[in-house]
Tab-separated table of C-alpha atoms and ligand atoms in Angstrom:
chain	number	residue	atom	x	y	z
M	153	MET	CA	180.347	94.159	40.359
M	154	SER	CA	181.703	93.763	36.644
M	155	GLU	CA	180.061	96.273	36.017
M	156	THR	CA	181.847	98.950	37.764
M	157	ARG	CA	185.061	97.544	37.247
M	158	ASN	CA	186.124	100.151	34.014
M	159	LYS	CA	184.262	102.947	36.201
M	160	GLU	CA	187.308	105.596	36.507
M	161	ILE	CA	188.304	106.268	39.297
M	162	MET	CA	190.073	110.701	40.256
M	163	LEU	CA	192.103	111.609	42.080
M	164	ALA	CA	189.682	115.797	43.087
M	165	PRO	CA	191.704	118.325	42.521
M	166	LEU	CA	192.407	120.227	45.845
M	167	ALA	CA	193.630	123.554	47.074
M	168	GLY	CA	196.968	123.316	49.005
M	169	VAL	CA	195.903	119.448	48.316
M	170	THR	CA	197.416	118.112	45.237
M	171	ASP	CA	200.644	118.992	44.819
M	172	VAL	CA	203.267	117.839	42.605
M	173	ALA	CA	204.793	115.304	44.377
M	174	PHE	CA	201.007	114.019	46.386
M	175	ARG	CA	199.343	112.881	42.571
M	176	ILE	CA	202.074	110.461	41.889
M	177	ILE	CA	201.246	109.167	45.348
M	178	CYS	CA	197.933	108.451	43.800
M	179	GLU	CA	198.713	108.109	40.494
M	180	LYS	CA	201.286	105.071	41.883
M	181	TYR	CA	198.077	104.043	44.091
M	182	GLY	CA	196.315	103.391	40.534
M	183	ALA	CA	194.416	107.125	40.147
M	184	ASP	CA	193.175	107.222	36.130
M	185	LYS	CA	193.650	110.475	36.228
M	186	THR	CA	195.169	113.072	38.308
M	187	PHE	CA	194.127	116.766	38.644
M	188	THR	CA	196.258	120.811	39.686
M	189	GLU	CA	194.492	122.427	42.888
M	190	MET	CA	192.248	125.061	41.287
M	191	VAL	CA	194.552	128.116	38.728
M	192	SER	CA	192.228	131.064	38.105
M	193	VAL	CA	192.316	132.138	34.148
M	194	ASN	CA	192.831	136.144	35.778
M	195	ALA	CA	196.408	134.805	37.640
M	196	MET	CA	197.880	133.193	34.037
M	197	ALA	CA	196.998	135.892	32.208
M	198	PHE	CA	200.363	137.660	34.157
M	199	ASP	CA	203.278	135.535	33.938
M	200	ASN	CA	202.587	134.579	37.673
M	201	LYS	CA	205.590	132.315	39.312
M	202	GLN	CA	202.975	131.061	41.867
M	203	THR	CA	201.005	130.396	39.318
M	204	ASP	CA	203.247	128.258	37.317
M	205	GLU	CA	203.853	126.411	40.174
M	206	ILE	CA	200.586	125.172	40.646
M	207	MET	CA	199.420	124.130	37.205
M	208	PHE	CA	203.899	122.623	36.573
M	209	ILE	CA	203.376	117.959	35.457
M	210	SER	CA	206.597	116.270	36.015
M	211	ASP	CA	207.705	113.672	33.773
M	212	LYS	CA	207.257	110.995	37.023
M	213	GLU	CA	203.874	111.404	35.317
M	214	LYS	CA	201.681	110.517	33.393
M	215	HIS	CA	197.774	111.422	34.043
M	216	ALA	CA	198.246	114.308	35.206
M	217	ASN	CA	194.848	117.005	34.226
M	218	ILE	CA	194.646	120.786	35.040
M	219	GLN	CA	192.050	122.825	36.580
M	220	ILE	CA	191.210	126.127	35.876
M	221	PHE	CA	188.795	128.663	37.319
M	222	GLY	CA	187.545	132.307	36.079
M	223	ARG	CA	184.510	133.927	34.647
M	224	ASP	CA	186.578	136.747	31.853
M	225	LEU	CA	185.759	134.865	28.324
M	226	GLU	CA	188.493	136.112	26.826
M	227	ARG	CA	190.839	135.663	29.582
M	228	ILE	CA	189.170	131.951	29.270
M	229	GLU	CA	190.462	131.305	25.681
M	230	LYS	CA	194.234	133.252	25.998
M	231	ALA	CA	194.863	131.149	29.182
M	232	VAL	CA	193.605	127.810	27.649
M	233	LYS	CA	195.497	129.247	24.160
M	234	GLU	CA	198.512	129.893	25.579
M	235	LYS	CA	199.168	128.367	28.353
M	236	ILE	CA	196.864	124.680	27.928
M	237	ASN	CA	196.859	123.968	24.688
M	238	PRO	CA	200.755	123.704	24.275
M	239	LEU	CA	201.587	121.186	26.793
M	240	ASP	CA	201.760	117.739	25.585
M	241	ASN	CA	201.410	116.178	28.587
M	242	VAL	CA	198.616	117.522	29.688
M	243	LYS	CA	195.187	114.984	28.239
M	244	GLU	CA	192.284	116.806	29.953
M	245	ILE	CA	191.392	120.562	31.236
M	246	SER	CA	188.338	121.055	34.052
M	247	PHE	CA	186.188	124.464	34.864
M	248	ASN	CA	185.693	125.073	37.662
M	249	MET	CA	181.825	125.940	38.789
M	250	GLY	CA	182.195	124.725	42.260
M	251	CYS	CA	184.233	126.435	44.593
M	252	PRO	CA	182.634	127.925	47.585
M	253	ALA	CA	185.206	130.173	49.183
M	254	PRO	CA	183.934	133.584	49.683
M	255	LYS	CA	185.760	135.316	48.080
M	256	ILE	CA	185.568	133.203	44.174
M	257	PHE	CA	181.978	132.984	45.023
M	258	LYS	CA	181.659	137.615	45.127
M	259	ASN	CA	183.473	137.896	41.969
M	260	GLY	CA	181.578	135.809	40.677
M	261	GLU	CA	183.365	132.864	39.792
M	262	GLY	CA	183.512	128.925	41.192
M	263	SER	CA	179.938	128.217	42.486
M	264	ALA	CA	178.481	131.423	41.949
M	265	LEU	CA	178.633	130.991	38.207
M	266	MET	CA	175.305	128.713	38.664
M	267	LYS	CA	173.941	131.461	39.388
M	268	ASP	CA	174.289	132.477	35.815
M	269	LEU	CA	173.355	129.655	32.932
M	270	ASP	CA	173.572	132.451	30.312
M	271	GLN	CA	177.476	133.193	31.357
M	272	VAL	CA	177.904	129.582	31.793
M	273	ASP	CA	176.385	129.040	28.585
M	274	LYS	CA	179.650	130.825	27.308
M	275	ILE	CA	181.508	129.972	29.144
M	276	THR	CA	181.432	126.222	28.199
M	277	LYS	CA	180.865	127.442	24.046
M	278	THR	CA	184.479	129.081	24.660
M	279	LEU	CA	185.927	126.177	26.756
M	280	ARG	CA	184.955	123.475	23.305
M	281	LYS	CA	185.851	126.311	20.242
M	282	SER	CA	189.701	127.608	22.576
M	283	THR	CA	190.873	123.287	23.022
M	284	ASP	CA	191.132	120.149	21.455
M	285	LYS	CA	191.675	118.750	24.669
M	286	ILE	CA	189.105	116.590	26.365
M	287	ILE	CA	187.201	119.193	28.589
M	288	ASN	CA	185.177	118.129	31.996
M	289	VAL	CA	183.342	121.328	34.465
M	290	LYS	CA	183.505	120.485	37.485
M	291	PHE	CA	180.107	121.654	39.604
M	292	ARG	CA	177.421	121.413	42.829
M	293	THR	CA	173.609	120.478	43.212
M	294	GLY	CA	173.119	124.935	43.237
M	295	VAL	CA	173.904	127.061	45.395
M	296	ASP	CA	171.468	126.100	47.475
M	297	ASP	CA	168.794	123.317	47.995
M	298	SER	CA	166.197	126.465	46.429
M	299	HIS	CA	168.414	126.636	43.321
M	300	LYS	CA	169.816	123.423	42.548
M	301	ASN	CA	169.998	123.647	38.796
M	302	TYR	CA	172.530	121.187	38.422
M	303	LEU	CA	170.058	119.534	35.595
M	304	GLU	CA	170.164	122.456	33.907
M	305	VAL	CA	173.544	123.465	33.947
M	306	GLY	CA	174.559	119.237	33.041
M	307	LYS	CA	171.996	119.159	30.099
M	308	MET	CA	174.219	122.927	29.045
M	309	CYS	CA	177.759	121.475	29.008
M	310	GLU	CA	176.231	118.584	26.423
M	311	THR	CA	174.529	120.885	24.054
M	312	ASN	CA	177.975	122.758	23.949
M	313	GLY	CA	180.492	120.114	23.367
M	314	ILE	CA	181.314	119.018	26.933
M	315	ASP	CA	182.617	116.025	26.925
M	316	TYR	CA	182.231	114.833	30.620
M	317	VAL	CA	180.946	116.883	34.413
M	318	ILE	CA	181.723	116.085	37.466
M	319	LEU	CA	178.743	116.263	40.276
M	320	HIS	CA	180.011	117.287	44.160
M	321	ALA	CA	176.581	115.982	45.461
M	322	ARG	CA	176.128	119.402	47.232
M	323	THR	CA	175.030	122.655	47.622
M	324	ARG	CA	177.449	125.878	47.309
M	325	ASP	CA	175.976	127.254	51.074
M	326	GLN	CA	176.809	123.277	52.386
M	327	HIS	CA	180.439	124.341	51.153
M	328	TYR	CA	181.482	120.185	53.138
M	329	GLN	CA	179.056	119.701	55.570
M	330	GLY	CA	176.684	117.348	55.748
M	331	LYS	CA	175.901	114.614	53.630
M	332	ALA	CA	176.581	114.653	49.972
M	333	SER	CA	173.198	114.173	47.996
M	334	TRP	CA	173.920	110.548	45.500
M	335	GLU	CA	170.791	110.614	43.902
M	336	ASP	CA	171.027	113.369	42.612
M	337	ILE	CA	174.235	112.441	40.753
M	338	ARG	CA	171.619	109.910	39.720
M	339	ILE	CA	168.958	111.708	38.335
M	340	LEU	CA	171.847	113.953	36.701
M	341	LYS	CA	173.065	110.751	34.925
M	342	ASP	CA	170.054	109.381	34.186
M	343	ASN	CA	169.316	113.163	32.462
M	344	LEU	CA	172.943	112.905	30.266
M	345	SER	CA	174.233	110.718	27.578
M	346	ILE	CA	177.883	112.322	28.444
M	347	PRO	CA	180.280	110.700	31.101
M	348	VAL	CA	179.185	112.097	35.240
M	349	ILE	CA	181.697	110.842	37.739
M	350	ALA	CA	180.852	111.173	41.299
M	351	ASN	CA	182.457	113.458	43.625
M	352	GLY	CA	181.014	113.271	47.695
M	353	ASP	CA	182.320	111.735	51.043
M	354	VAL	CA	183.678	108.665	49.443
M	355	PHE	CA	185.626	107.443	51.845
M	356	THR	CA	186.451	103.724	52.053
M	357	VAL	CA	186.257	101.067	49.483
M	358	GLU	CA	182.789	99.587	50.512
M	359	ASP	CA	181.910	104.241	49.688
M	360	PHE	CA	182.995	103.327	47.152
M	361	ILE	CA	180.833	100.478	45.634
M	362	ASN	CA	177.475	102.344	47.526
M	363	ILE	CA	178.162	106.024	45.291
M	364	MET	CA	177.980	103.652	41.817
M	365	ASP	CA	175.367	101.036	42.652
M	366	GLU	CA	172.925	103.867	44.293
M	367	THR	CA	173.454	106.780	40.980
M	368	LYS	CA	175.028	104.181	38.422
M	369	ALA	CA	177.754	107.499	37.315
M	370	ASP	CA	180.088	106.680	35.319
M	371	GLY	CA	183.355	106.946	37.903
M	372	VAL	CA	184.244	108.516	41.232
M	373	MET	CA	186.428	111.547	41.796
M	374	LEU	CA	187.815	110.798	45.631
M	375	ALA	CA	188.707	113.932	47.256
M	376	ARG	CA	188.191	114.250	50.949
M	377	GLY	CA	189.161	110.355	51.198
M	378	ALA	CA	192.968	110.522	49.407
M	379	MET	CA	194.018	113.481	51.992
M	380	GLY	CA	196.454	110.506	53.903
M	381	ASN	CA	194.770	108.077	52.045
M	382	PRO	CA	196.301	107.540	49.187
M	383	PHE	CA	196.191	103.569	49.317
M	384	LEU	CA	191.991	104.344	48.747
M	385	PHE	CA	192.727	104.235	44.954
M	386	LYS	CA	194.831	100.624	45.620
M	387	TYR	CA	192.321	99.436	48.386
M	388	ILE	CA	189.193	100.387	45.776
M	389	LYS	CA	191.944	99.072	42.359
M	390	ASP	CA	192.206	95.179	44.412
M	391	TYR	CA	188.021	95.348	45.292
M	392	LEU	CA	187.099	95.648	41.428
M	393	LYS	CA	190.411	93.021	40.759
M	394	ASN	CA	189.969	90.496	43.412
M	395	GLY	CA	186.954	90.966	45.450
M	396	SER	CA	188.695	91.388	48.136
M	397	TYR	CA	191.675	94.254	49.431
M	398	GLN	CA	193.655	94.499	52.468
M	399	LYS	CA	194.653	97.672	54.666
M	400	VAL	CA	198.956	98.969	55.016
M	401	ARG	CA	199.581	98.424	57.864
M	402	PRO	CA	201.046	100.749	59.945
M	403	ALA	CA	204.826	101.314	59.557
M	404	GLU	CA	204.076	101.620	55.263
M	405	ILE	CA	201.956	104.292	55.882
M	406	VAL	CA	205.229	105.976	57.759
M	407	ASP	CA	206.791	104.198	54.978
M	408	GLN	CA	205.040	106.739	52.541
M	409	ILE	CA	204.812	109.308	54.766
M	410	ARG	CA	208.585	109.378	54.184
M	411	GLU	CA	208.441	109.204	50.058
M	412	GLN	CA	206.675	111.875	49.950
M	413	TYR	CA	208.400	114.243	51.984
M	414	GLU	CA	211.739	113.033	49.481
M	415	LEU	CA	209.295	113.607	46.531
M	416	SER	CA	208.107	117.650	47.706
M	417	LEU	CA	212.660	117.699	47.483
M	418	LEU	CA	213.043	116.882	44.287
M	419	TYR	CA	210.094	119.936	43.473
M	420	LYS	CA	210.469	122.374	46.281
M	421	ASP	CA	212.686	123.792	48.601
M	422	GLU	CA	213.452	122.540	52.100
M	423	ARG	CA	211.514	125.408	54.425
M	424	LEU	CA	208.284	125.319	52.026
M	425	VAL	CA	208.179	120.859	52.012
M	426	VAL	CA	208.546	121.077	55.524
M	427	ASN	CA	205.535	123.775	56.333
M	428	GLN	CA	203.072	122.612	53.817
M	429	MET	CA	204.148	118.276	54.934
M	430	ARG	CA	202.705	119.361	58.332
M	431	LYS	CA	198.772	118.696	57.665
M	432	HIS	CA	199.263	116.444	54.851
M	433	VAL	CA	201.700	113.692	58.820
M	434	GLY	CA	198.558	115.136	60.001
M	435	TRP	CA	196.349	113.086	58.421
M	436	TYR	CA	198.556	110.346	57.398
M	437	ILE	CA	198.951	109.059	61.024
M	438	LYS	CA	195.526	110.408	62.236
M	439	GLY	CA	194.626	107.013	63.934
M	440	LEU	CA	197.043	105.657	64.746
M	441	PRO	CA	199.570	105.054	68.214
M	442	ASN	CA	200.422	107.958	69.649
M	443	ALA	CA	198.544	110.362	66.583
M	444	THR	CA	198.789	113.664	68.107
M	445	LYS	CA	202.441	113.665	70.106
M	446	ILE	CA	204.187	112.749	66.106
M	447	ARG	CA	202.247	115.304	64.235
M	448	GLU	CA	202.879	118.076	67.810
M	449	LYS	CA	206.442	117.043	67.314
M	450	VAL	CA	206.554	117.070	63.494
M	451	ASN	CA	204.964	120.901	63.766
M	452	THR	CA	207.850	122.408	65.551
M	453	LEU	CA	211.133	120.676	62.829
M	454	LYS	CA	212.746	122.582	61.061
M	455	THR	CA	214.851	120.566	58.742
M	456	LYS	CA	214.172	117.081	56.783
M	457	GLU	CA	217.094	115.479	58.665
M	458	GLU	CA	214.761	116.385	62.071
M	459	ILE	CA	212.130	114.651	59.900
M	460	PHE	CA	213.274	111.928	58.869
M	461	SER	CA	215.149	110.832	61.587
M	462	LEU	CA	211.359	111.444	63.984
M	463	LEU	CA	209.542	108.763	61.392
M	464	ASP	CA	212.487	106.881	61.897
M	465	GLU	CA	212.275	106.132	65.136
M	466	TYR	CA	208.044	106.829	64.610
M	467	LYS	CA	208.292	103.146	62.214
M	468	ASP	CA	210.375	101.247	64.715
M	469	VAL	CA	207.930	101.901	67.378
M	470	LEU	CA	204.831	101.128	65.093
M	471	GLU	CA	206.403	97.595	63.588
M	472	GLU	CA	207.528	96.946	67.684
M	473	GLU	CA	203.464	97.398	68.198
M	474	ASN	CA	202.776	94.793	65.199
M	475	ASP	CA	204.494	92.084	66.580
M	476	ARG	CA	203.305	92.677	69.368
M	477	GLU	CA	199.329	91.550	67.874
B	1218	FMN	C1	190.936	121.194	50.721
B	1218	FMN	C2	190.692	121.339	49.689
B	1218	FMN	C3	190.884	121.717	49.222
B	1218	FMN	C4	188.835	121.656	47.265
B	1218	FMN	N1	190.382	122.528	46.239
B	1218	FMN	C5	189.488	121.749	45.580
B	1218	FMN	C6	189.886	122.943	44.010
B	1218	FMN	O1	190.865	123.776	44.064
B	1218	FMN	N2	188.744	122.722	42.488
B	1218	FMN	C7	187.681	123.035	43.033
B	1218	FMN	O2	186.819	121.801	42.353
B	1218	FMN	N3	187.246	121.298	44.758
B	1218	FMN	C8	188.402	121.575	45.038
B	1218	FMN	N4	187.570	120.848	46.297
B	1218	FMN	C9	186.538	120.416	46.442
B	1218	FMN	C10	187.495	118.856	46.035
B	1218	FMN	O3	187.234	118.794	45.511
B	1218	FMN	C11	185.753	117.407	46.104
B	1218	FMN	O4	185.105	118.443	45.261
B	1218	FMN	C12	184.697	117.388	47.875
B	1218	FMN	O5	185.476	117.999	48.348
B	1218	FMN	C13	183.686	116.853	47.783
B	1218	FMN	O6	184.590	115.112	47.650
B	1218	FMN	P1	184.403	114.400	49.827
B	1218	FMN	O7	183.165	115.310	49.814
B	1218	FMN	O8	184.375	114.014	49.012
B	1218	FMN	O9	185.463	114.896	49.715
B	1218	FMN	C14	188.598	121.610	47.362
B	1218	FMN	C15	188.096	120.195	48.277
B	1218	FMN	C16	189.162	119.976	49.722
B	1218	FMN	C17	188.718	119.604	50.965
């Protein structure tokens, strides 16, 4: 355990999920770093309101960073120099070479870059010469099982001055299915001298212990495991400190949902928040009593007052159930 104690635990970039409110909450529970969802360098070339919103980092955050994706070298350089370098509160830039979405793959961006090592070489050199900020590259094991080239991509990152890499240990073909191959993370770690962050299938403290044990990575990035469960950061940190951790009570989960609504309302308008929070509520209450009924109800409500009153009622029910146990 002592070997693991100083390893970084990060919140992954998650499109549609890691907005400002969720990042603040993950930091509160101990995330050492967080990332915005990926932002297109093409969109950044224009003054695009939606892009500015995604890139917005609040003064409540100390460890938030920006993830970008793209393929065009000039646009990458421009985005980094003009949009990110001036942001003093952003210490790191993550570059996405892992996104499997068909629209992005077809444009030769995201994970499609792994098919084009020449472009990977140019992009990593461009990134390095464009900024003094810390840069990481996040990639997969390869495009498919017969083209696993994560070692070559990792070596190229290292040679070109990238500070660390994050391996999501699945191929592009797998999207998010099948088990992540932690063995590949171990192989990458054995072959690089820059830090390697492990990503894929960490949903519990036990998964964290196992992935660190198997890969010897320099840190872990939590993704789906943190959705509706930012407490996982605290469980892991408590475990590292004390050798044990205690799960939050169901009623505390409801408090956390409420806090996320309140934080979101500071940064976005009510209609958007009510809409965007629906999926978060579903993740938070999964497995709790009456979860389906509450989720269905939340999906029909339109104002924060209605939602807060439902949450209050739900909290009372959960507390009563807890007292009975
Ligand atoms: C809803 C969703 C959105 C994602 N968005 C991004 C993204 O914007 N940038 C990125 O690098 N990876 C993105 N990913 C991939 C995750 O960061 C992570 O690599 C992947 O989910 C594997 O980790 P896990 O098995 O722990 O979930 C996304 C994944 C999901 C499920």
